[in-house]
Coordinates of N, CA and C and ligand atoms in Angstrom, one line a residue:
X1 N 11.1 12.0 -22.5 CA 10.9 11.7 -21.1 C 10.9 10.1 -20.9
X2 N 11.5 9.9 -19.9 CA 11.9 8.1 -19.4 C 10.4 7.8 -19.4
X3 N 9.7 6.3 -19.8 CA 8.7 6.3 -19.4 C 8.6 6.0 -17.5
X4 N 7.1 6.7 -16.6 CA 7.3 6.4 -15.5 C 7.8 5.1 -14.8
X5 N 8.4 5.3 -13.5 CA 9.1 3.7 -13.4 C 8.7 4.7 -11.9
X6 N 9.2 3.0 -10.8 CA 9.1 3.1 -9.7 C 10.1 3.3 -8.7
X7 N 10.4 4.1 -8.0 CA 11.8 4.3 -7.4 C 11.3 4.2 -6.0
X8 N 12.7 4.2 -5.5 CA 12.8 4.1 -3.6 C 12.1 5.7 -3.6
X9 N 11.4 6.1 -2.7 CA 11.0 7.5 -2.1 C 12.0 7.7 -1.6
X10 N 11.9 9.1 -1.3 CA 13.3 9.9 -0.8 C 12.2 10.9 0.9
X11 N 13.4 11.2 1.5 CA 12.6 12.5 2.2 C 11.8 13.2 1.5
X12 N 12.8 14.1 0.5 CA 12.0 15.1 -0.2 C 10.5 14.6 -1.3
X13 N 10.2 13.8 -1.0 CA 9.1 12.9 -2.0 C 8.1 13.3 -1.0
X14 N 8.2 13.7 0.3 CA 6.9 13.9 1.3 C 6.2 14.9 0.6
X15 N 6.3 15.9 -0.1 CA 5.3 17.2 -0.5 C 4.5 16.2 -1.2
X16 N 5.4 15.9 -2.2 CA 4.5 15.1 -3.4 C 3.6 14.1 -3.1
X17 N 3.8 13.2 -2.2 CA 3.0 11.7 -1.6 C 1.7 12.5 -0.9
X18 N 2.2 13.8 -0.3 CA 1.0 14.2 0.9 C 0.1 15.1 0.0
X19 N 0.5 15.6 -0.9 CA -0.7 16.0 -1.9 C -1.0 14.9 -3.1
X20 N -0.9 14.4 -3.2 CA -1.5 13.5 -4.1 C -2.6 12.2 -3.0
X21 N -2.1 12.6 -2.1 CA -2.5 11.6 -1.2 C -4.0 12.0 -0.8
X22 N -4.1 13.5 -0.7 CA -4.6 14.0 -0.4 C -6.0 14.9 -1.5
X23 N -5.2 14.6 -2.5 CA -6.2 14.8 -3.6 C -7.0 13.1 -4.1
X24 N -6.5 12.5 -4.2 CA -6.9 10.8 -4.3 C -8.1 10.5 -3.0
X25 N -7.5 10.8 -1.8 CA -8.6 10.0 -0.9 C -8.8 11.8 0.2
X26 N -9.4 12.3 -0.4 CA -9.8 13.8 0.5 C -10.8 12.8 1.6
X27 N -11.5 11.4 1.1 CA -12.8 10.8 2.6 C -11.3 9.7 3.7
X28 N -10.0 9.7 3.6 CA -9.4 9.2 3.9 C -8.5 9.8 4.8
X29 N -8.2 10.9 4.9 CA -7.3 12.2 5.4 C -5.8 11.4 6.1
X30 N -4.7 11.1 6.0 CA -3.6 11.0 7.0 C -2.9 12.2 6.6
X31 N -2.6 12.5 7.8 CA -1.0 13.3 8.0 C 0.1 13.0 7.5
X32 N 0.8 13.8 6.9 CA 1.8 13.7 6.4 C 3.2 13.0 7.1
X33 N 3.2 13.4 8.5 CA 4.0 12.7 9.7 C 3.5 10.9 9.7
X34 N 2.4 11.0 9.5 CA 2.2 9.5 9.5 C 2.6 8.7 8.4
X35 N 2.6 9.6 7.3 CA 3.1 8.8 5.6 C 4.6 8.9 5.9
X36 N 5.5 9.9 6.0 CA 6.7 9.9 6.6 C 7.2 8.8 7.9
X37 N 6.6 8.7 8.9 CA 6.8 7.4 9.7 C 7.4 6.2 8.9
X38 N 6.3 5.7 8.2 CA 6.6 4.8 7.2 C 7.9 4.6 6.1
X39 N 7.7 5.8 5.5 CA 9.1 5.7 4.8 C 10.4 5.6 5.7
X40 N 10.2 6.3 6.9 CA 11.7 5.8 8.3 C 11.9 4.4 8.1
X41 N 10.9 4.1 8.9 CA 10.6 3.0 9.4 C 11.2 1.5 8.5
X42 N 10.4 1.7 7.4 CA 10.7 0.7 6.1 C 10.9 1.5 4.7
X43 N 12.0 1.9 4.1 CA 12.3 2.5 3.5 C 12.2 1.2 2.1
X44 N 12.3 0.5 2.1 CA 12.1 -0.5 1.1 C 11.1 -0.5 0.7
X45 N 9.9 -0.4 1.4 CA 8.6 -0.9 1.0 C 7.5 0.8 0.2
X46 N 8.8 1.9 0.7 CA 7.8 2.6 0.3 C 8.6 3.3 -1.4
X47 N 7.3 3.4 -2.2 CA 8.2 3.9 -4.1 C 7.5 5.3 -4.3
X48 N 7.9 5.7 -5.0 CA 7.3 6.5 -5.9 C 7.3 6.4 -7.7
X49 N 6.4 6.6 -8.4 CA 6.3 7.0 -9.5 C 6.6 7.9 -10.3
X50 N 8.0 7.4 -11.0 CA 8.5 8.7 -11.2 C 8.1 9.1 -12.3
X51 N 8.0 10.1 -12.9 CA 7.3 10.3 -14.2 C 8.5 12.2 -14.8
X52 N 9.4 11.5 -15.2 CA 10.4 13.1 -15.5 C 10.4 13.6 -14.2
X53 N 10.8 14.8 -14.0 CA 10.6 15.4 -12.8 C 9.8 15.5 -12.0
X54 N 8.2 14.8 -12.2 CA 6.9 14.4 -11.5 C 6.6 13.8 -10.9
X55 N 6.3 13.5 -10.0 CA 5.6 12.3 -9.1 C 4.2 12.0 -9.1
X56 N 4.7 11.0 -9.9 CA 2.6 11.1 -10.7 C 2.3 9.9 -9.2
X57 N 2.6 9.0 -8.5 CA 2.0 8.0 -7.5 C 2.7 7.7 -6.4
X58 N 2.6 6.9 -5.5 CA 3.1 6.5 -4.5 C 2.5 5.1 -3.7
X59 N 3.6 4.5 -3.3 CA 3.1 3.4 -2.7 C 3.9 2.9 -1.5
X60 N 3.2 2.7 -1.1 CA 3.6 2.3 1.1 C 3.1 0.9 1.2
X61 N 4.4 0.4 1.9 CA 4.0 -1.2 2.0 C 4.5 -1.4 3.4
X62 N 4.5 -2.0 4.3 CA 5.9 -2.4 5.6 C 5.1 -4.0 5.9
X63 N 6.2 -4.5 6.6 CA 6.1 -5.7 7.7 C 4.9 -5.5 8.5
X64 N 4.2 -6.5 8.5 CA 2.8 -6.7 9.6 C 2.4 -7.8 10.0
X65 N 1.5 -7.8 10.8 CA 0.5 -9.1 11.3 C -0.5 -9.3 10.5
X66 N -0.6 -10.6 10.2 CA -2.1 -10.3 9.3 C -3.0 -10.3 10.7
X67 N -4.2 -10.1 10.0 CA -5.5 -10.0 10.9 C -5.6 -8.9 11.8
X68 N -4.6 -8.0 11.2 CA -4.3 -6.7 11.6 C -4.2 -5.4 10.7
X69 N -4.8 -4.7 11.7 CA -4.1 -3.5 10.2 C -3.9 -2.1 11.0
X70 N -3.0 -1.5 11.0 CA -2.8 -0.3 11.4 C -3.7 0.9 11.5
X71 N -4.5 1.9 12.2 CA -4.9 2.4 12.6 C -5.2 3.8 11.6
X72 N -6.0 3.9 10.9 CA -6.0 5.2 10.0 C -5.5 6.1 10.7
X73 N -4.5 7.3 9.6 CA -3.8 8.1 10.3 C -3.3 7.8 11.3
X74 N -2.8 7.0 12.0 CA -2.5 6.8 13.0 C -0.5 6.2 12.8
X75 N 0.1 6.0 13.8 CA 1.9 6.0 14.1 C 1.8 4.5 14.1
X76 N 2.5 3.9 13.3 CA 2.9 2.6 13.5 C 3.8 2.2 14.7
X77 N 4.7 3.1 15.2 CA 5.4 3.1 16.6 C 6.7 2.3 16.2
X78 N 6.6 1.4 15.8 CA 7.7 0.0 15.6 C 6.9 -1.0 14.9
X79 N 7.8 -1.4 13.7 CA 7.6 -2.7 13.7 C 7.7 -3.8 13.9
X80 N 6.5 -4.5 13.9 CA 6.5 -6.1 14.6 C 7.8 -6.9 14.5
X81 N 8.1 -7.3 15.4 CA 9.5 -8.5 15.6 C 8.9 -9.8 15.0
X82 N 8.4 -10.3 14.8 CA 7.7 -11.4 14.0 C 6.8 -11.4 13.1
X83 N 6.8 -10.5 12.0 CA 6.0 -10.1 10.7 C 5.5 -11.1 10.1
X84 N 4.1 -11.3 9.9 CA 3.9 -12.5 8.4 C 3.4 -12.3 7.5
X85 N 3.5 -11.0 7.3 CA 2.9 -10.2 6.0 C 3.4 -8.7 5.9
X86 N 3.8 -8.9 4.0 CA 4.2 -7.4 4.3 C 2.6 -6.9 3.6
X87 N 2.4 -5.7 4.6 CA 1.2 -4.9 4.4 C 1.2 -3.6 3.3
X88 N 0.4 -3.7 2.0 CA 0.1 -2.9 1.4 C -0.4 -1.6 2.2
X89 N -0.6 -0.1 1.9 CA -1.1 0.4 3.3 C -1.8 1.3 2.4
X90 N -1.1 1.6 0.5 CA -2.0 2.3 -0.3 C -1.1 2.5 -1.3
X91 N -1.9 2.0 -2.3 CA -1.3 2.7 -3.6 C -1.9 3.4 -4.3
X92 N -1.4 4.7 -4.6 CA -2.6 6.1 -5.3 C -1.6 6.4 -6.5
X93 N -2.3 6.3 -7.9 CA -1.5 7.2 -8.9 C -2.9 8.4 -9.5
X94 N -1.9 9.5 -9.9 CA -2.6 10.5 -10.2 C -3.6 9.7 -11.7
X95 N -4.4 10.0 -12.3 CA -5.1 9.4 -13.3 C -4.6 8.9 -14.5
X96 N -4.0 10.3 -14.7 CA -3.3 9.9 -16.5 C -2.0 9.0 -16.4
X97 N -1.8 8.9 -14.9 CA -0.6 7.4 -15.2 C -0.9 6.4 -14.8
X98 N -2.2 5.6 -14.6 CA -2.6 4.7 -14.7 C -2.6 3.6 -15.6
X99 N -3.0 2.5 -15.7 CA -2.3 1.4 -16.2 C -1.3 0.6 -16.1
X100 N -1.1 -0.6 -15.7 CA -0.1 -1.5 -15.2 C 0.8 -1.2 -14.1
X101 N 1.1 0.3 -13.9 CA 1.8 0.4 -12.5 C 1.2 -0.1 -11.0
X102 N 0.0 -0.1 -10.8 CA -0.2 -1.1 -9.5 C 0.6 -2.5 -9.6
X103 N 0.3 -3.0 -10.9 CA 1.0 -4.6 -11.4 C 2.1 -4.6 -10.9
X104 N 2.6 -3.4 -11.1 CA 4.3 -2.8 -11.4 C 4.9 -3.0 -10.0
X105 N 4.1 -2.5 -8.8 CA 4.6 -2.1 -7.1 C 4.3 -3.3 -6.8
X106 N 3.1 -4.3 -6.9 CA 2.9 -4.8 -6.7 C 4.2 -6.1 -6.7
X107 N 4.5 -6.0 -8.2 CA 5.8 -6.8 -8.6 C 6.9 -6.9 -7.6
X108 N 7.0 -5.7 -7.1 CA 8.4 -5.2 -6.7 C 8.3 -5.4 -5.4
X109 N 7.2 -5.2 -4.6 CA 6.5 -5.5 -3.0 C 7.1 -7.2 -2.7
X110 N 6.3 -8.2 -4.0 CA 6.4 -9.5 -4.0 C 7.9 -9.9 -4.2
X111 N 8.8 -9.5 -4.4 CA 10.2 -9.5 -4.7 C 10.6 -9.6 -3.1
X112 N 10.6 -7.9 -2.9 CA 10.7 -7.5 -1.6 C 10.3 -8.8 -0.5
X113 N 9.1 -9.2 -0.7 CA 8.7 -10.1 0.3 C 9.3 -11.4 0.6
X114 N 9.7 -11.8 -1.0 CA 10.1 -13.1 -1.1 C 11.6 -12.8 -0.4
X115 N 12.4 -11.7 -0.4 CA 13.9 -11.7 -0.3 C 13.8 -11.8 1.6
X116 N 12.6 -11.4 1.9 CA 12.8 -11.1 3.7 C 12.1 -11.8 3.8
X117 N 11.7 -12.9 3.6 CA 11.5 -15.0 3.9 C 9.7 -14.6 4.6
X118 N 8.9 -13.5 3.6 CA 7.7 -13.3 4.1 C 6.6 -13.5 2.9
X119 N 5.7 -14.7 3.2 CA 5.0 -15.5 2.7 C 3.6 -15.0 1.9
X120 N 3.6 -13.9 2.8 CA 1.8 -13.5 2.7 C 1.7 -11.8 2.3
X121 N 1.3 -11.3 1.5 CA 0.8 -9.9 1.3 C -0.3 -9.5 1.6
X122 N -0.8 -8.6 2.0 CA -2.1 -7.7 2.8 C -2.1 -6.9 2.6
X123 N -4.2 -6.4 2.3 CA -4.0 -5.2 2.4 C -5.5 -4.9 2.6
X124 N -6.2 -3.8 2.6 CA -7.6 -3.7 2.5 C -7.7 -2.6 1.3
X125 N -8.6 -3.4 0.7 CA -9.3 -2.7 -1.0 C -10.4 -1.3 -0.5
X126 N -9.8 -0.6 -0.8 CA -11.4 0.6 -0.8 C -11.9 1.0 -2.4
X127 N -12.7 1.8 -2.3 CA -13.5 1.9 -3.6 C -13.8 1.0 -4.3
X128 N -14.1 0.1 -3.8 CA -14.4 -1.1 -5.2 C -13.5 -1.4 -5.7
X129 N -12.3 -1.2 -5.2 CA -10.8 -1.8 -5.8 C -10.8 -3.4 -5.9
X130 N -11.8 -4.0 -5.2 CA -11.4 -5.3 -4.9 C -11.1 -6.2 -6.0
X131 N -12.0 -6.5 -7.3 CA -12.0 -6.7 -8.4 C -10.3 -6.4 -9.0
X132 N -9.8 -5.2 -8.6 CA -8.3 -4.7 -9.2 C -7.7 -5.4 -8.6
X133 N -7.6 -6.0 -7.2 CA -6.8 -6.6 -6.8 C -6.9 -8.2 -6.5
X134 N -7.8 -8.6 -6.9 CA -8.1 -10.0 -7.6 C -7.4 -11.0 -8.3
X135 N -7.1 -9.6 -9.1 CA -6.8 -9.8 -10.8 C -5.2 -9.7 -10.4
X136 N -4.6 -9.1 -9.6 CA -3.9 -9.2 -8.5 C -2.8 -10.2 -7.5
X137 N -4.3 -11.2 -7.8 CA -3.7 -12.7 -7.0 C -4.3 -12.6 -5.3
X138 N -4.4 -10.8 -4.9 CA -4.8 -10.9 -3.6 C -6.7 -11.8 -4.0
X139 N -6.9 -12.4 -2.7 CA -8.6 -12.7 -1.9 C -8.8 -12.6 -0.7
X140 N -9.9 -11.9 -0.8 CA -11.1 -11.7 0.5 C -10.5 -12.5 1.5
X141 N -10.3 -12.2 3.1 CA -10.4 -13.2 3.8 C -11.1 -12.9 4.8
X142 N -11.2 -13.6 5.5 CA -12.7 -13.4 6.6 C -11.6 -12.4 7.6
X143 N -12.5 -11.5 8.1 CA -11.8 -11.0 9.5 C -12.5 -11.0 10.3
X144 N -11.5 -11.4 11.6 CA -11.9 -11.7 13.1 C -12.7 -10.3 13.4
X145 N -13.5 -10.6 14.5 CA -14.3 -9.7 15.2 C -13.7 -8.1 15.0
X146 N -12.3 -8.3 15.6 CA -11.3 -6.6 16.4 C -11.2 -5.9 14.5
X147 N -10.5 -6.8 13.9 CA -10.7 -6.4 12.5 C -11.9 -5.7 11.7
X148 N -12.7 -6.4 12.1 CA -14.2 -6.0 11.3 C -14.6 -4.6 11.9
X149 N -14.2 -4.3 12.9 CA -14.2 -2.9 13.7 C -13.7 -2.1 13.5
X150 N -12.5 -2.4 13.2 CA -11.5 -1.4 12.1 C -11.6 -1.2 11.0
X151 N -12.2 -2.1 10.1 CA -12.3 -1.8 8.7 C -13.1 -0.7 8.6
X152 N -14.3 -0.7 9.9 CA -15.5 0.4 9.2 C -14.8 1.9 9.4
X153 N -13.4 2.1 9.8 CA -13.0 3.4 9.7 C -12.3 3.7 8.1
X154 N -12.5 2.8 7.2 CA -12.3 2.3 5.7 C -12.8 2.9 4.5
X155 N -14.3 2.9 5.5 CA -15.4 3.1 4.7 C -15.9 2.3 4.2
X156 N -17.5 1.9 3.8 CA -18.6 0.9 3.1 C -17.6 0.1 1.9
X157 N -17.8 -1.0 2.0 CA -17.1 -2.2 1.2 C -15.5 -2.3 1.0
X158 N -15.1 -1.6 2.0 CA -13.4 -2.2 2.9 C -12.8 -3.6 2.7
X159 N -12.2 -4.0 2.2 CA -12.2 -5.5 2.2 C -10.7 -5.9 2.5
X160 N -10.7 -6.7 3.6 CA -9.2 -6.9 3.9 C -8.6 -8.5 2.9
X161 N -7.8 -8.1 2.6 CA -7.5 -9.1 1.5 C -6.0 -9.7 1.6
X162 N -5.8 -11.1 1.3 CA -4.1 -11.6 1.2 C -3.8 -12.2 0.1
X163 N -2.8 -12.0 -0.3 CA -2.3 -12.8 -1.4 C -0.7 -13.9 -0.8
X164 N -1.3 -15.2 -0.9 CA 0.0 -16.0 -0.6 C 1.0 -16.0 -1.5
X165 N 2.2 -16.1 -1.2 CA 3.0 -16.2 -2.4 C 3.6 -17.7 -2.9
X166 N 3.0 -18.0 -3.8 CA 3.7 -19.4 -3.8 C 5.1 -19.2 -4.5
X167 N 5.7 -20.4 -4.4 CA 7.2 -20.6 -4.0 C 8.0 -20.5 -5.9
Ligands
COA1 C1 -5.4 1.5 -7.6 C2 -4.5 2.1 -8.7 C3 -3.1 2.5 -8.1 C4 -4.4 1.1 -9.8 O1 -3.4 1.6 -10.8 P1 -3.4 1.0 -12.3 O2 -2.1 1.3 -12.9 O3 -4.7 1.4 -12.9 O4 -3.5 -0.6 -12.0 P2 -3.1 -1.8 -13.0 O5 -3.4 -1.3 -14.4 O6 -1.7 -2.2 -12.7 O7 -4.2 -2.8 -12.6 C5 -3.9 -4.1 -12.1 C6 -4.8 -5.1 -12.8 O8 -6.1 -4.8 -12.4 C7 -6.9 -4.7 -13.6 N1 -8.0 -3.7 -13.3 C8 -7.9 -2.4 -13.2 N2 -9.1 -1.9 -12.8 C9 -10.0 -3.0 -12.7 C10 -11.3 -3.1 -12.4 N3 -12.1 -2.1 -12.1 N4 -11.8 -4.4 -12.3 C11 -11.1 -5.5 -12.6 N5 -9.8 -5.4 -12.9 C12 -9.2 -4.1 -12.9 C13 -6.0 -4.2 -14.6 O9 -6.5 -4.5 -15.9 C14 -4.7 -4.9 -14.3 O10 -4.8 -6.3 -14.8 P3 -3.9 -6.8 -16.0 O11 -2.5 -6.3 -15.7 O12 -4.1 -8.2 -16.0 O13 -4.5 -6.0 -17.2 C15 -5.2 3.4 -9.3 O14 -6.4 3.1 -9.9 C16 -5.5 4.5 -8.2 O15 -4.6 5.2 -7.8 N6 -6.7 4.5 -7.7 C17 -7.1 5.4 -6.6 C18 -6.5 5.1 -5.3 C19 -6.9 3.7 -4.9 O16 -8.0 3.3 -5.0 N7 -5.9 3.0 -4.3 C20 -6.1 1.6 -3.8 C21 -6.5 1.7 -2.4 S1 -6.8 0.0 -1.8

């Protein structure tokens, strides 16, 4: 078997993303129409983990505002005509294929970003991920008021974070 690598998602990758999605964050619930949105929408930013004929993870990134963050479960509608950040929105791998693949999307996000002349990466850490994404290159930034309101739909220690890209 190839070792896992990270591919463009396809349509048919929805079963896989929405149960896995769904087994990883059961306190986080999105619809599967909402994880689908995203892949339309920005088909670049969203991968999968391919692991042989398995989909051991997935990861969703698109164009955003910083000091913003899209709406749990909720329709992105369109994206922003003036993006300055492409937004991480979650990356979940099943357990046993853990290790260096966040590095991995991550890599591939920062590529992505640098080729569409966007400067800044975002995202908000849950579970104590924050430390993971550190290490990362993303940091803590303060959020405005409307943000801080949003985060608490996150859950306890949410942390909205960017990573600049230098040149
Ligand atoms: C988040 C997740 C995708 C990370 O996958 P992973 O393959 O284990 O991540 P990586 O190994 O690429 O980790 C990136 C770096 O963080 C480090 N790291 C991992 N866990 C860490 C921790 N608890 N504290 C500090 N650093 C940590 C890794 O060592 C690695 O650094 P290195 O490459 O310099 O060794 C995976 O843990 C997961 O699916 N978690 C559940 C869903 C989740 O929390 N998603 C994030 C939502 S914000």
């Amino acid at each position: 078997m190839s070792r896992p690598h990270w591919r463009r998602a396809h349509a048919g990758d929805l079963t896989a993303i929405s149960a896995i999605a769904a087994r990883i964050h059961p306190d986080l619930p999105e619809r599967p129409e909402v994880l689908s949105e995203k892949m339309r929408l920005y088909p670049d930013g969203c991968c999968v983990l391919a692991a042989g004929n398995e989909i051991a993870g997935y990861g969703l990134a698109h164009p955003w505002m910083q000091q913003r963050i899209p709406q749990l479960d909720g329709f992105l509608d369109q994206l922003p005509d003036a993006a300055d950040c492409l937004y991480v929105h979650d990356v979940a791998v099943l357990p046993d294929f853990r290790g260096g693949v966040a590095r991995a999307y991550v890599a591939e996000i920062e590529e992505l970003a640098r080729s569409s002349g966007i400067a800044t990466l975002a995202l908000v850490s849950v579970y104590g991920t924050r430390p993971l994404w550190q290490r990362l290159g993303f940091e803590p930034a303060t959020p405005d008021a409307a943000l801080r309101a949003k985060l608490a739909a996150y859950g306890a220690g949410a942390t909205y974070m960017l990573r600049e890209l230098t040149q």
